[in-house]
Short mmCIF file of C-alpha atoms in Angstrom, two decimals:
data_model
loop_
_atom_site.label_atom_id
_atom_site.label_comp_id
_atom_site.label_asym_id
_atom_site.label_seq_id
_atom_site.Cartn_x
_atom_site.Cartn_y
_atom_site.Cartn_z
CA MET A 11 204.94 -68.36 18.13
CA LEU A 12 208.66 -67.96 18.83
CA LYS A 13 210.88 -67.03 15.92
CA ALA A 14 214.54 -67.91 15.62
CA THR A 15 216.84 -64.97 14.99
CA ARG A 16 219.97 -64.19 13.04
CA ILE A 17 222.68 -61.73 14.09
CA ILE A 18 223.92 -59.08 11.67
CA PRO A 19 227.42 -57.73 12.58
CA VAL A 20 228.07 -54.10 13.40
CA THR A 21 230.33 -51.66 11.54
CA THR A 22 232.17 -48.65 12.87
CA GLY A 23 230.01 -45.58 13.19
CA ILE A 24 230.76 -41.94 12.24
CA ILE A 25 230.31 -38.79 14.35
CA VAL A 26 227.71 -36.37 13.01
CA THR A 27 226.75 -33.35 15.17
CA LEU A 28 225.88 -34.76 18.55
CA ILE A 29 225.15 -38.20 17.11
CA ILE A 30 227.36 -41.18 16.32
CA ILE A 31 225.43 -43.45 13.96
CA VAL A 32 226.15 -47.15 13.75
CA SER A 33 225.33 -48.40 10.25
CA LEU A 34 223.50 -51.66 9.65
CA ILE A 35 224.87 -54.36 7.35
CA THR A 36 223.69 -57.88 6.56
CA MET A 37 225.03 -61.37 6.95
CA ALA A 38 223.74 -64.58 5.31
CA GLY A 39 222.03 -67.06 7.58
CA SER A 40 220.14 -70.34 7.53
CA PRO A 41 216.33 -70.57 7.63
CA ALA A 42 214.77 -70.68 11.07
CA GLY A 43 211.53 -69.89 12.77
CA ALA A 44 208.00 -70.32 11.46
CA VAL A 45 204.98 -68.12 10.91
CA ILE A 46 201.43 -68.80 9.82
CA VAL A 47 200.82 -67.66 6.24
CA GLU A 48 197.27 -67.15 4.97
CA ASP A 49 196.16 -68.39 1.52
CA THR A 50 199.75 -69.11 0.45
CA LEU A 51 201.89 -72.12 1.25
CA VAL A 52 205.53 -71.00 1.24
CA SER A 53 208.13 -73.64 0.37
CA THR A 54 211.48 -72.80 1.94
CA PRO A 55 214.98 -74.04 1.04
CA VAL A 56 216.59 -76.40 3.55
CA ASP A 57 220.05 -77.83 4.20
CA SER A 58 218.74 -81.32 5.00
CA THR A 59 215.61 -83.01 3.68
CA PRO A 60 212.91 -84.67 5.80
CA VAL A 61 212.66 -88.44 6.14
CA LEU A 62 209.41 -89.78 4.67
CA ASP A 63 208.24 -91.77 7.68
CA GLY A 64 205.04 -89.99 8.70
CA ILE A 65 206.57 -88.82 11.99
CA ALA A 66 207.47 -85.25 10.93
CA ASP A 67 210.09 -84.71 13.62
CA ASP A 68 212.71 -83.43 11.18
CA ALA A 69 214.52 -80.12 11.63
CA ALA A 70 213.35 -79.10 8.16
CA TRP A 71 209.71 -79.20 9.24
CA ALA A 72 210.37 -77.43 12.54
CA ALA A 73 211.79 -74.45 10.66
CA ALA A 74 209.22 -74.31 7.85
CA PRO A 75 206.31 -71.82 7.94
CA ALA A 76 202.87 -73.39 8.34
CA THR A 77 199.70 -72.68 6.41
CA VAL A 78 196.28 -73.86 7.60
CA ALA A 79 193.56 -74.84 5.12
CA THR A 80 190.03 -74.97 6.53
CA ILE A 81 187.97 -77.68 4.83
CA SER A 82 184.23 -78.30 4.92
CA GLY A 83 181.46 -80.39 3.40
CA GLY A 84 181.38 -84.14 2.83
CA TRP A 85 181.50 -86.73 5.58
CA TYR A 86 184.51 -85.20 7.28
CA GLY A 87 182.71 -81.95 7.89
CA THR A 88 184.69 -78.90 8.97
CA GLY A 89 188.29 -79.10 10.08
CA ASP A 90 191.81 -77.87 9.43
CA VAL A 91 194.69 -79.26 7.39
CA THR A 92 198.08 -77.90 8.48
CA MET A 93 200.50 -77.73 5.54
CA LYS A 94 204.24 -77.13 5.20
CA SER A 95 206.67 -77.36 2.31
CA VAL A 96 210.46 -77.34 1.83
CA TYR A 97 212.71 -77.88 -1.18
CA LYS A 98 216.30 -78.94 -1.93
CA ASP A 99 218.33 -80.33 -4.85
CA GLY A 100 215.50 -80.47 -7.36
CA MET A 101 212.99 -82.06 -4.95
CA VAL A 102 210.05 -80.49 -3.13
CA TYR A 103 208.53 -81.96 0.05
CA PHE A 104 205.07 -81.48 1.54
CA LEU A 105 203.71 -82.15 5.03
CA TYR A 106 199.96 -82.51 5.59
CA GLN A 107 198.42 -83.09 9.04
CA TYR A 108 194.75 -83.26 10.01
CA SER A 109 192.63 -84.83 12.72
CA ASP A 110 190.50 -87.92 12.13
CA PRO A 111 188.80 -89.67 15.06
CA ASP A 112 188.92 -93.12 13.42
CA LEU A 113 191.44 -95.03 11.34
CA SER A 114 189.51 -96.54 8.43
CA THR A 115 191.15 -99.51 6.68
CA ARG A 116 188.31 -102.05 6.35
CA ARG A 117 187.87 -101.57 2.63
CA GLY A 118 184.95 -103.75 1.54
CA PRO A 119 186.38 -107.10 2.72
CA TYR A 120 184.83 -110.52 2.08
CA GLN A 121 183.37 -112.15 5.19
CA LYS A 122 182.80 -115.87 5.60
CA GLN A 123 179.25 -116.75 6.66
CA ASP A 124 177.90 -119.51 8.93
CA ASP A 125 176.98 -121.66 5.94
CA GLY A 126 180.48 -121.46 4.48
CA THR A 127 179.65 -118.93 1.73
CA TRP A 128 181.31 -115.57 1.47
CA LYS A 129 179.64 -112.17 1.54
CA LYS A 130 181.21 -108.91 0.46
CA ILE A 131 180.79 -106.20 3.08
CA LYS A 132 179.40 -103.64 0.68
CA TYR A 133 180.03 -99.95 0.71
CA THR A 134 176.42 -98.75 0.72
CA ALA A 135 176.67 -95.37 2.31
CA TYR A 136 173.89 -93.25 0.91
CA PRO A 137 170.56 -93.25 -0.92
CA THR A 138 170.96 -93.30 -4.67
CA PRO A 139 170.83 -89.81 -6.18
CA SER A 140 168.77 -89.30 -9.31
CA THR A 141 168.22 -86.68 -11.99
CA SER A 142 164.87 -85.81 -10.43
CA MET A 143 166.57 -84.55 -7.27
CA SER A 144 167.55 -80.93 -6.84
CA ASP A 145 171.19 -80.01 -6.29
CA GLU A 146 170.32 -79.12 -2.69
CA THR A 147 168.89 -82.60 -2.09
CA VAL A 148 171.90 -84.29 -3.62
CA GLN A 149 174.28 -82.19 -1.56
CA GLY A 150 172.28 -83.15 1.51
CA LEU A 151 172.80 -86.82 0.65
CA TRP A 152 176.48 -86.08 0.15
CA ASN A 153 176.75 -85.04 3.80
CA THR A 154 174.85 -88.06 5.18
CA LYS A 155 177.22 -90.70 6.50
CA ASP A 156 176.26 -94.33 6.95
CA PRO A 157 178.11 -95.67 10.03
CA ASN A 158 178.24 -99.13 8.43
CA ALA A 159 180.32 -97.94 5.48
CA ALA A 160 183.43 -100.08 4.96
CA TYR A 161 186.05 -98.14 3.08
CA GLU A 162 189.40 -96.34 3.56
CA ASP A 163 190.72 -92.92 4.51
CA LYS A 164 191.99 -90.86 1.59
CA PHE A 165 193.51 -87.42 0.99
CA ALA A 166 193.83 -85.44 -2.24
CA VAL A 167 195.65 -82.39 -3.55
CA LEU A 168 194.56 -80.91 -6.89
CA TRP A 169 196.96 -78.61 -8.79
CA ASN A 170 196.10 -76.40 -11.70
CA ILE A 171 198.06 -77.11 -14.87
CA ASN A 172 196.31 -75.01 -17.51
CA THR A 173 192.64 -74.68 -16.51
CA PRO A 174 191.77 -70.94 -16.30
CA GLY A 175 188.66 -71.50 -14.17
CA PHE A 176 190.79 -73.04 -11.43
CA GLU A 177 192.29 -69.64 -10.67
CA THR A 178 188.90 -68.29 -9.61
CA GLN A 179 186.92 -71.39 -8.56
CA GLY A 180 189.63 -73.66 -7.25
CA CYS A 181 189.33 -77.41 -7.77
CA GLY A 182 185.54 -77.07 -7.80
CA VAL A 183 185.83 -76.17 -11.48
CA THR A 184 186.20 -79.92 -12.16
CA CYS A 185 183.04 -80.93 -10.24
CA HIS A 186 179.80 -81.48 -12.18
CA TRP A 187 176.89 -82.35 -9.87
CA ASN A 188 174.30 -83.37 -12.46
CA ASP A 189 176.38 -85.74 -14.55
CA ASP A 190 175.63 -89.46 -14.25
CA ARG A 191 173.15 -88.90 -11.41
CA ASN A 192 170.71 -91.40 -12.95
CA HIS A 193 173.40 -94.05 -12.42
CA GLY A 194 173.62 -93.30 -8.69
CA LYS A 195 176.65 -91.03 -8.95
CA PHE A 196 177.22 -87.77 -7.12
CA GLY A 197 178.29 -86.04 -10.29
CA ARG A 198 181.53 -86.54 -12.19
CA LYS A 199 184.91 -84.87 -12.57
CA TYR A 200 186.29 -83.29 -15.73
CA THR A 201 187.75 -79.97 -16.82
CA PRO A 202 185.49 -77.52 -18.69
CA ASN A 203 187.29 -77.43 -22.04
CA ALA A 204 189.35 -79.66 -24.30
CA GLY A 205 193.08 -79.55 -23.58
CA GLU A 206 192.65 -78.33 -19.98
CA LEU A 207 194.31 -80.45 -17.29
CA VAL A 208 194.41 -80.61 -13.49
CA ASP A 209 197.07 -82.62 -11.64
CA MET A 210 195.55 -84.84 -8.92
CA TRP A 211 197.56 -86.35 -6.05
CA HIS A 212 195.39 -89.04 -4.46
CA PHE A 213 196.62 -90.74 -1.27
CA LYS A 214 194.69 -93.97 -0.62
CA SER A 215 195.51 -95.38 2.78
CA VAL A 216 194.81 -99.03 1.88
CA ARG A 217 195.60 -99.19 -1.83
CA THR A 218 198.77 -97.06 -1.98
CA GLY A 219 199.66 -95.89 1.54
CA ALA A 220 201.68 -98.91 2.66
CA VAL A 221 202.89 -100.61 -0.53
CA PHE A 222 206.50 -100.57 0.70
CA SER A 223 205.88 -101.37 4.36
CA GLY A 224 202.77 -103.50 4.54
CA ASP A 225 201.27 -102.40 7.83
CA LEU A 226 198.48 -99.95 8.59
CA SER A 227 198.34 -100.60 12.32
CA MET A 228 197.61 -97.58 14.48
CA GLY A 229 200.81 -95.75 15.41
CA VAL A 230 202.97 -97.49 12.82
CA SER A 231 204.78 -95.52 10.12
CA ASN A 232 203.94 -96.66 6.61
CA ILE A 233 206.07 -96.17 3.55
CA GLY A 234 204.09 -96.05 0.34
CA GLN A 235 202.95 -93.83 -2.48
CA THR A 236 200.42 -91.19 -3.32
CA ASP A 237 198.66 -92.08 -6.56
CA ASP A 238 199.64 -89.60 -9.27
CA GLN A 239 196.59 -88.91 -11.45
CA TYR A 240 195.16 -86.13 -13.59
CA ILE A 241 191.80 -84.77 -14.75
CA ASP A 242 191.04 -83.94 -18.38
CA SER A 243 187.92 -82.82 -20.23
CA THR A 244 186.50 -86.29 -21.01
CA ASN A 245 182.70 -86.01 -20.75
CA TYR A 246 181.67 -89.64 -21.05
CA CYS A 247 178.29 -91.29 -20.73
CA PRO A 248 177.70 -95.06 -20.78
CA ALA A 249 176.81 -96.92 -23.96
CA GLY A 250 173.06 -96.88 -24.59
CA ALA A 251 172.37 -93.87 -22.37
CA SER A 252 171.15 -90.51 -23.56
CA CYS A 253 174.06 -88.07 -23.49
CA ALA A 254 171.82 -85.00 -23.67
CA GLN A 255 171.42 -84.90 -19.90
CA TYR A 256 175.19 -84.51 -19.52
CA GLY A 257 175.40 -81.49 -21.79
CA GLY A 258 177.99 -83.24 -23.94
CA THR A 259 178.60 -85.94 -26.48
CA LEU A 260 179.71 -89.53 -26.21
CA VAL A 261 183.50 -89.63 -26.44
CA GLY A 262 183.98 -93.04 -24.84
CA GLY A 263 186.93 -94.87 -23.41
CA ASN A 264 187.04 -93.96 -19.74
CA LYS A 265 184.53 -95.16 -17.17
CA ASP A 266 185.86 -92.59 -14.69
CA TRP A 267 185.10 -89.73 -17.09
CA GLY A 268 187.80 -87.07 -16.68
CA ARG A 269 189.73 -88.87 -13.95
CA ARG A 270 192.77 -90.74 -15.24
CA GLY A 271 195.95 -92.23 -13.88
CA ASP A 272 199.33 -91.04 -15.09
CA PRO A 273 201.06 -93.50 -17.46
CA ARG A 274 202.76 -96.55 -15.92
CA ILE A 275 205.78 -98.39 -17.26
CA ASN A 276 204.10 -101.73 -16.61
CA SER A 277 200.32 -101.85 -16.82
CA ALA A 278 200.25 -104.48 -14.05
CA ASP A 279 202.01 -102.20 -11.56
CA LEU A 280 199.02 -101.03 -9.55
CA TYR A 281 196.43 -102.19 -7.04
CA ASP A 282 193.70 -104.56 -8.27
CA ASP A 283 190.52 -106.18 -7.00
CA ASN A 284 190.97 -109.52 -5.23
CA CYS A 285 188.13 -111.38 -6.85
CA SER A 286 187.16 -113.68 -9.68
CA LYS A 287 186.73 -111.58 -12.82
CA ILE A 288 184.38 -111.67 -15.76
CA ALA A 289 184.12 -109.66 -18.96
CA ASP A 290 182.54 -106.23 -18.62
CA ALA A 291 180.45 -105.49 -21.70
CA THR A 292 179.48 -101.96 -20.62
CA TRP A 293 182.90 -100.47 -20.05
CA GLY A 294 185.18 -103.01 -21.71
CA GLY A 295 187.82 -105.05 -19.91
CA THR A 296 186.87 -107.08 -16.83
CA LYS A 297 185.16 -106.61 -13.49
CA CYS A 298 184.49 -108.66 -10.37
CA ALA A 299 181.91 -111.42 -10.64
CA ALA A 300 178.87 -111.51 -8.34
CA SER A 301 179.78 -109.30 -5.42
CA THR A 302 178.10 -111.37 -2.73
CA VAL A 303 180.10 -114.59 -3.05
CA VAL A 304 183.79 -115.38 -3.47
CA PRO A 305 184.14 -118.20 -6.04
CA ALA A 306 185.56 -121.54 -5.03
CA ASN A 307 189.18 -122.43 -4.41
CA GLY A 308 191.49 -122.55 -7.42
CA ASP A 309 189.71 -120.00 -9.58
CA GLY A 310 192.97 -118.20 -10.27
CA TRP A 311 191.87 -114.83 -8.95
CA SER A 312 190.85 -115.04 -5.31
CA LYS A 313 193.96 -114.87 -3.12
CA MET A 314 194.85 -114.51 0.50
CA ASN A 315 197.82 -113.54 2.62
CA PRO A 316 200.18 -116.28 3.78
CA LEU A 317 198.19 -116.37 7.03
CA PRO A 318 194.39 -116.10 7.02
CA ASN A 319 192.41 -113.27 8.58
CA GLN A 320 195.22 -110.71 8.44
CA THR A 321 192.78 -108.11 7.22
CA THR A 322 191.10 -105.29 9.05
CA ALA A 323 193.85 -103.99 11.35
CA SER A 324 197.33 -104.74 10.02
CA TYR A 325 196.70 -106.25 6.59
CA PRO A 326 193.57 -104.90 4.89
CA PHE A 327 195.02 -105.97 1.52
CA VAL A 328 196.84 -108.81 -0.19
CA TYR A 329 200.33 -108.26 -1.56
CA ARG A 330 200.42 -109.12 -5.23
CA ASN A 331 203.06 -111.72 -6.15
CA THR A 332 203.44 -112.83 -2.52
CA GLU A 333 199.90 -114.14 -1.95
CA THR A 334 198.84 -117.75 -1.68
CA ALA A 335 195.93 -119.52 -3.36
CA PHE A 336 192.56 -119.07 -1.74
CA ASP A 337 191.91 -121.83 0.81
CA ASN A 338 188.35 -121.79 2.09
CA ALA A 339 189.10 -124.29 4.86
CA ALA A 340 191.65 -121.91 6.40
CA PHE A 341 188.91 -119.50 7.46
CA ALA A 342 186.37 -119.81 10.25
CA ALA A 343 182.92 -118.24 10.15
CA TYR A 344 183.08 -114.41 10.17
CA ASP A 345 186.77 -114.36 9.28
CA GLU A 346 187.50 -111.82 6.60
CA MET A 347 189.63 -111.75 3.48
CA PRO A 348 190.87 -108.56 1.76
CA ALA A 349 189.06 -107.43 -1.36
CA ILE A 350 192.09 -105.62 -2.76
CA LYS A 351 195.56 -106.65 -3.93
CA VAL A 352 198.33 -104.05 -3.84
CA ARG A 353 201.76 -103.49 -5.30
CA PRO A 354 203.82 -100.34 -6.00
CA THR A 355 203.15 -98.51 -9.23
CA THR A 356 205.92 -97.35 -11.58
CA GLY A 357 206.82 -94.68 -14.12
CA ASP A 358 205.09 -91.33 -14.35
CA ARG A 359 202.42 -92.51 -11.92
CA ALA A 360 205.04 -93.18 -9.21
CA ASN A 361 206.31 -89.62 -8.78
CA LEU A 362 204.97 -89.23 -5.21
CA PRO A 363 206.74 -91.36 -2.57
CA THR A 364 204.91 -90.93 0.72
CA GLY A 365 205.41 -91.61 4.40
CA ALA A 366 202.12 -91.88 6.31
CA ARG A 367 201.22 -92.38 9.95
CA TYR A 368 197.96 -92.42 11.85
CA ALA A 369 198.41 -91.87 15.59
CA ASP A 370 196.54 -90.11 18.39
CA GLY A 371 193.64 -89.26 16.11
CA THR A 372 195.81 -87.53 13.51
CA TRP A 373 196.89 -88.37 9.98
CA THR A 374 200.42 -87.23 9.08
CA LEU A 375 201.46 -87.44 5.42
CA GLU A 376 204.93 -86.58 4.10
CA VAL A 377 205.05 -86.43 0.30
CA ALA A 378 208.07 -85.86 -1.97
CA ARG A 379 208.17 -85.00 -5.66
CA PRO A 380 210.74 -83.79 -8.20
CA LEU A 381 210.27 -80.12 -9.03
CA VAL A 382 210.12 -81.22 -12.66
CA THR A 383 208.84 -84.73 -13.36
CA MET A 384 209.69 -86.86 -16.37
CA GLY A 385 207.45 -89.09 -18.43
CA ASN A 386 208.03 -92.80 -18.76
CA ASP A 387 210.98 -92.22 -21.11
CA GLY A 388 212.86 -90.50 -18.26
CA VAL A 389 213.81 -87.62 -20.55
CA THR A 390 210.70 -85.67 -21.55
CA PRO A 391 208.87 -83.68 -18.84
CA SER A 392 205.49 -85.18 -18.03
CA THR A 393 202.53 -83.37 -19.56
CA LYS A 394 200.22 -84.82 -16.88
CA ASP A 395 201.88 -83.12 -13.91
CA VAL A 396 202.12 -79.57 -12.63
CA GLN A 397 205.76 -78.58 -13.19
CA PHE A 398 207.45 -76.42 -10.56
CA ALA A 399 210.05 -75.26 -13.07
CA ASN A 400 209.85 -71.55 -12.24
CA LEU A 401 210.56 -70.88 -8.57
CA ASP A 402 209.41 -67.27 -9.01
CA ALA A 403 205.90 -68.36 -10.03
CA GLN A 404 202.88 -69.25 -7.88
CA TYR A 405 200.97 -72.52 -8.25
CA SER A 406 197.27 -72.86 -7.41
CA PHE A 407 195.96 -75.88 -5.51
CA GLY A 408 193.23 -77.15 -3.21
CA VAL A 409 193.08 -80.03 -0.72
CA ALA A 410 190.37 -82.56 0.15
CA VAL A 411 189.84 -85.09 2.94
CA PHE A 412 187.93 -88.36 2.42
CA ASP A 413 186.93 -89.71 5.83
CA ASN A 414 186.19 -93.41 5.23
CA ALA A 415 184.62 -92.27 1.96
CA GLN A 416 184.76 -93.32 -1.65
CA VAL A 417 183.38 -90.11 -3.13
CA GLU A 418 182.12 -87.71 -0.44
CA HIS A 419 185.02 -85.38 0.36
CA SER A 420 185.48 -82.19 2.33
CA THR A 421 187.31 -79.49 0.41
CA SER A 422 189.28 -76.30 0.94
CA ALA A 423 189.31 -72.95 -0.80
CA LYS A 424 192.01 -72.26 -3.37
CA PHE A 425 195.57 -71.82 -2.10
CA SER A 426 198.83 -70.91 -3.81
CA LEU A 427 202.29 -72.40 -3.47
CA SER A 428 205.29 -70.09 -3.71
CA PHE A 429 209.01 -70.80 -3.32
CA ALA A 430 210.87 -68.51 -0.93
CA ASP A 431 214.43 -67.28 -0.93
CA CYS A 432 215.46 -67.08 2.73
CA THR A 433 218.37 -64.67 2.24
CA ALA A 434 218.36 -62.00 4.94
CA PRO A 435 217.25 -58.55 3.71
CA ALA A 436 220.25 -56.24 3.13
CA LEU A 437 219.35 -53.29 5.37
CA SER A 438 221.39 -50.15 5.96
CA LEU A 439 220.72 -47.06 8.06
CA SER A 440 221.52 -43.41 7.37
CA LYS A 441 220.81 -40.17 9.22
CA THR A 442 218.85 -37.57 7.22
CA ASN A 443 218.26 -34.83 9.81
CA VAL A 444 218.96 -33.83 13.44
CA TYR A 445 216.81 -31.09 15.00
CA TRP A 446 214.76 -29.77 17.87
CA ALA A 447 211.20 -30.31 16.67
CA SER A 448 209.79 -27.43 18.73
CA TYR A 449 210.73 -24.86 21.34
CA ALA A 450 209.10 -27.12 23.90
CA ASP A 451 211.35 -29.97 22.78
CA TYR A 452 214.36 -27.67 23.00
CA THR A 453 213.58 -26.65 26.57
CA ALA A 454 212.88 -30.31 27.45
CA MET A 455 216.12 -31.37 25.70
CA THR A 456 214.21 -33.76 23.42
CA LEU A 457 216.23 -34.21 20.23
CA SER A 458 214.69 -35.64 17.04
CA VAL A 459 216.74 -37.63 14.55
CA ASP A 460 215.34 -38.68 11.17
CA TYR A 461 216.65 -41.94 9.79
CA SER A 462 216.25 -43.72 6.48
CA VAL A 463 216.44 -47.53 6.45
CA GLY A 464 217.21 -48.84 2.97
CA ASN A 465 217.00 -52.35 1.54
CA SER A 466 219.70 -52.91 -1.10
CA GLY A 467 219.14 -56.67 -1.34
CA SER A 468 217.12 -58.67 -3.87
CA ASN A 469 214.59 -59.84 -1.25
CA GLY A 470 211.92 -57.92 0.59
CA ALA A 471 212.08 -57.04 4.28
CA TYR A 472 208.86 -57.64 6.20
CA ALA A 473 207.53 -56.11 9.43
CA ALA A 474 210.73 -54.08 9.81
CA SER A 475 211.09 -52.07 13.00
CA ILE A 476 213.61 -49.93 14.89
CA VAL A 477 213.39 -51.69 18.22
CA GLY A 478 215.53 -49.33 20.27
CA ALA A 479 218.92 -47.67 20.71
CA LEU A 480 221.72 -47.79 23.25
CA ASN A 481 223.28 -44.40 23.93
CA THR A 482 226.23 -42.91 25.78
CA SER A 483 226.43 -39.77 27.97
CA GLY A 484 223.21 -40.60 29.81
CA VAL A 485 221.02 -40.11 26.72
CA THR A 486 217.81 -42.15 26.65
CA THR A 487 215.52 -43.13 23.79
CA ILE A 488 211.92 -41.96 24.16
CA ASN A 489 209.72 -43.43 21.42
CA ALA A 490 211.17 -46.82 20.43
CA PRO A 491 210.07 -49.17 18.99
CA VAL A 492 209.25 -47.45 15.70
CA ALA A 493 207.47 -49.58 13.07
CA LEU A 494 208.88 -49.35 9.54
CA GLY A 495 206.51 -51.79 7.81
CA ASP A 496 207.55 -53.79 4.75
CA ILE A 497 210.52 -52.56 2.71
CA ALA A 498 210.70 -53.81 -0.86
CA SER A 499 213.95 -54.63 -2.61
CA GLY A 500 215.58 -51.33 -3.55
CA GLY A 501 213.18 -49.41 -1.31
CA SER A 502 213.52 -47.53 1.94
CA ALA A 503 211.49 -46.46 4.95
CA ALA A 504 211.72 -43.30 7.07
CA ALA A 505 211.55 -43.14 10.84
CA THR A 506 212.13 -40.55 13.56
CA VAL A 507 213.76 -41.52 16.85
CA ARG A 508 213.46 -39.07 19.75
CA TYR A 509 216.18 -38.80 22.40
CA ASN A 510 216.22 -37.17 25.84
CA VAL A 511 219.60 -35.45 26.21
CA PRO A 512 220.65 -34.54 29.78
CA VAL A 513 221.89 -31.06 30.57
CA GLY A 514 225.62 -30.79 29.98
CA ALA A 515 225.87 -33.47 27.30
CA VAL A 516 227.52 -32.05 24.17
CA SER A 517 227.79 -35.28 22.19
CA PHE A 518 226.81 -38.90 22.49
CA MET A 519 226.96 -42.19 20.65
CA SER A 520 223.77 -44.02 19.63
CA THR A 521 223.72 -47.61 18.44
CA VAL A 522 220.41 -48.17 16.67
CA TYR A 523 218.92 -51.66 16.62
CA ALA A 524 216.39 -52.95 14.09
CA THR A 525 214.65 -56.16 13.11
CA ALA A 526 213.08 -57.41 9.87
CA ASP A 527 211.58 -60.71 8.71
CA ASP A 528 212.72 -62.40 5.53
CA ALA A 529 210.42 -64.16 3.05
CA CYS A 530 210.60 -67.37 5.07
CA GLY A 531 209.43 -65.79 8.32
CA ASN A 532 212.87 -65.67 9.97
CA THR A 533 213.50 -62.61 12.15
CA ASN A 534 216.85 -60.93 11.42
CA ASN A 535 218.53 -58.58 13.93
CA TYR A 536 220.53 -55.51 12.89
CA PRO A 537 223.34 -55.06 13.96
CA GLY A 538 222.50 -57.85 16.43
CA PRO A 539 220.03 -58.59 19.22
CA MET A 540 219.53 -55.50 21.32
CA PRO A 541 221.18 -56.10 24.70
CA GLY A 542 218.63 -56.55 27.44
CA ALA A 543 215.73 -56.91 25.01
#
C-alpha cells in the first residue's frame, strides 16, 4: 500500500574529520497515508470530517489507517469487516464495510391472499431449541439458515463500559446459551454481575437505517440512525416459569433480559409494529394481535403508505405520522404491506447518526458520535454509553453481522480503539564515532561512521530507517538502508553507515537521509525525500 510522505527541512551541517554531517530536524504535517493495523483500530485526527452518506469517498477516510476484523459463525459465516475511524472537534466517526450477497429488507410483511385475508410472512428460520439439546446441537441450529426467512440486515458494535470479563472474552461475555431455551430462544444477553454495563450500537437496516431518507433501494444512500442500546445484568425469566434453569432469580421488568434501549426524550420516538394491538398479560404492555391476519379497515393501528404496495424494495416500512388509514380495497392479491412503522428516535438513544449504502454486494456504514455523550438533560454525561473522554486510553469492542437474521449473528474477536496523535516524530542525528573497522577496511578504503538517531518528540517513531546518503568527492555508501526499528519518545537508536572513500579524497560531505512512520501510519522523510529514491 502506498504511503503519503512529509518533507522535513535540512539544516546546515558541520565538518568533523573527513565527514560533514547534516542534522535532521522535524516539521509538522497533516495526516496522510494508511496502513493495516492488527487488533487495534486507530482513530486519527482530521482537518475535515466525512459526510455521512454511505459513500465513503471523503478525504478523511482515504487517509485513515484500516483495520480488518474477521468474523465467523451465524448465518453470515466467515468474512471480513474493514474498519476506519477519525475524530475532530469533539466528534468521532467510524466507517464499517463488509460484503453481503443480498440486500435484505423484506421484514415480515403482511401479504394479501386470494380470499382477501392477510397473512403475515413469518420469520421461521430454525427448529426450536430446547433445554434438552446440547450446546453443540443448539450452535448447529444457529448456523442453519432458512432461505425463506423474511427479515432485515443488521450490524452491531459492542463496547465495554465496566465489565471486566469483556477484556478477556470480548462481547461473548454477555452471551448465555442455556437461558430461555425452553421458550425457543438461542440464549439471552446480559452482563455477569450487577452494575456491569456494555454499550451496544445496533444498526437495523429497515427500522433505523433510513429514518431520515426513506429509501432502501439498492445503490441509494440512506440517512438514518444506529440504535443506541446497552446491556445490563438483568437475568429475567417469564412469569410462571421456573427460574432455577437460568441460574438466577426473577427480577422482572424487561422481556429482552439484559438488552435495553438508551433513554428517549419522547417514549413514542421509535419504530413500532404496524398491527392491531392487544394487551400482553405475560410481559405487560401490548403486542400484535393474531399474527396471521391484519384486522379490518379502521381499527386505528393498521396503516399503509400513501401509495399501496411500496414495501419490499424501496419502502419496507411505514412512516409514522405520514401514513394513511388501512384500505383493504387498495391492495390486489399478493400485494404486501409493511409490518413496521418507523420514525427517528431522540435523546440519549439518538447519539449515532448514520449514513448507510448497499451497493455492488457491499454494505457501507458511516457512523458519528460525540466523544462524550450527554443524557436526556443535555448536561450530565450518559451512564449508558462508553465515553471516549480520555484520548490516551484504549477502548475494547467487538463487531457482529446479522445477515437477514433476527438473532443469529457472526462475531469478531475483541479489538481495541485508540486515538492517535499524528505529529511527526522529532528525529535528530549525531555522529558518535569515525573509524576504520579493520586493516582490511583500511586497505579497501571502507570507512565506518557510527550514528545515533534520537527522538526528542512526545510521539514514537515507528519502522525508522537510514535509507541512504548522498556524498561528495566520489564517496559512495555501501550498506544502506540500515533499519533502526521503533524509537520511543526520548529514546534513540544506533546505526553504522559504511562508506567507500576513493584514493586521494581527504574530506567529503555526507547528507544522511532517514524515514520514520508516525502513530497514524504516515511516512516522514528526514531531511526530505532522498533524491533519486
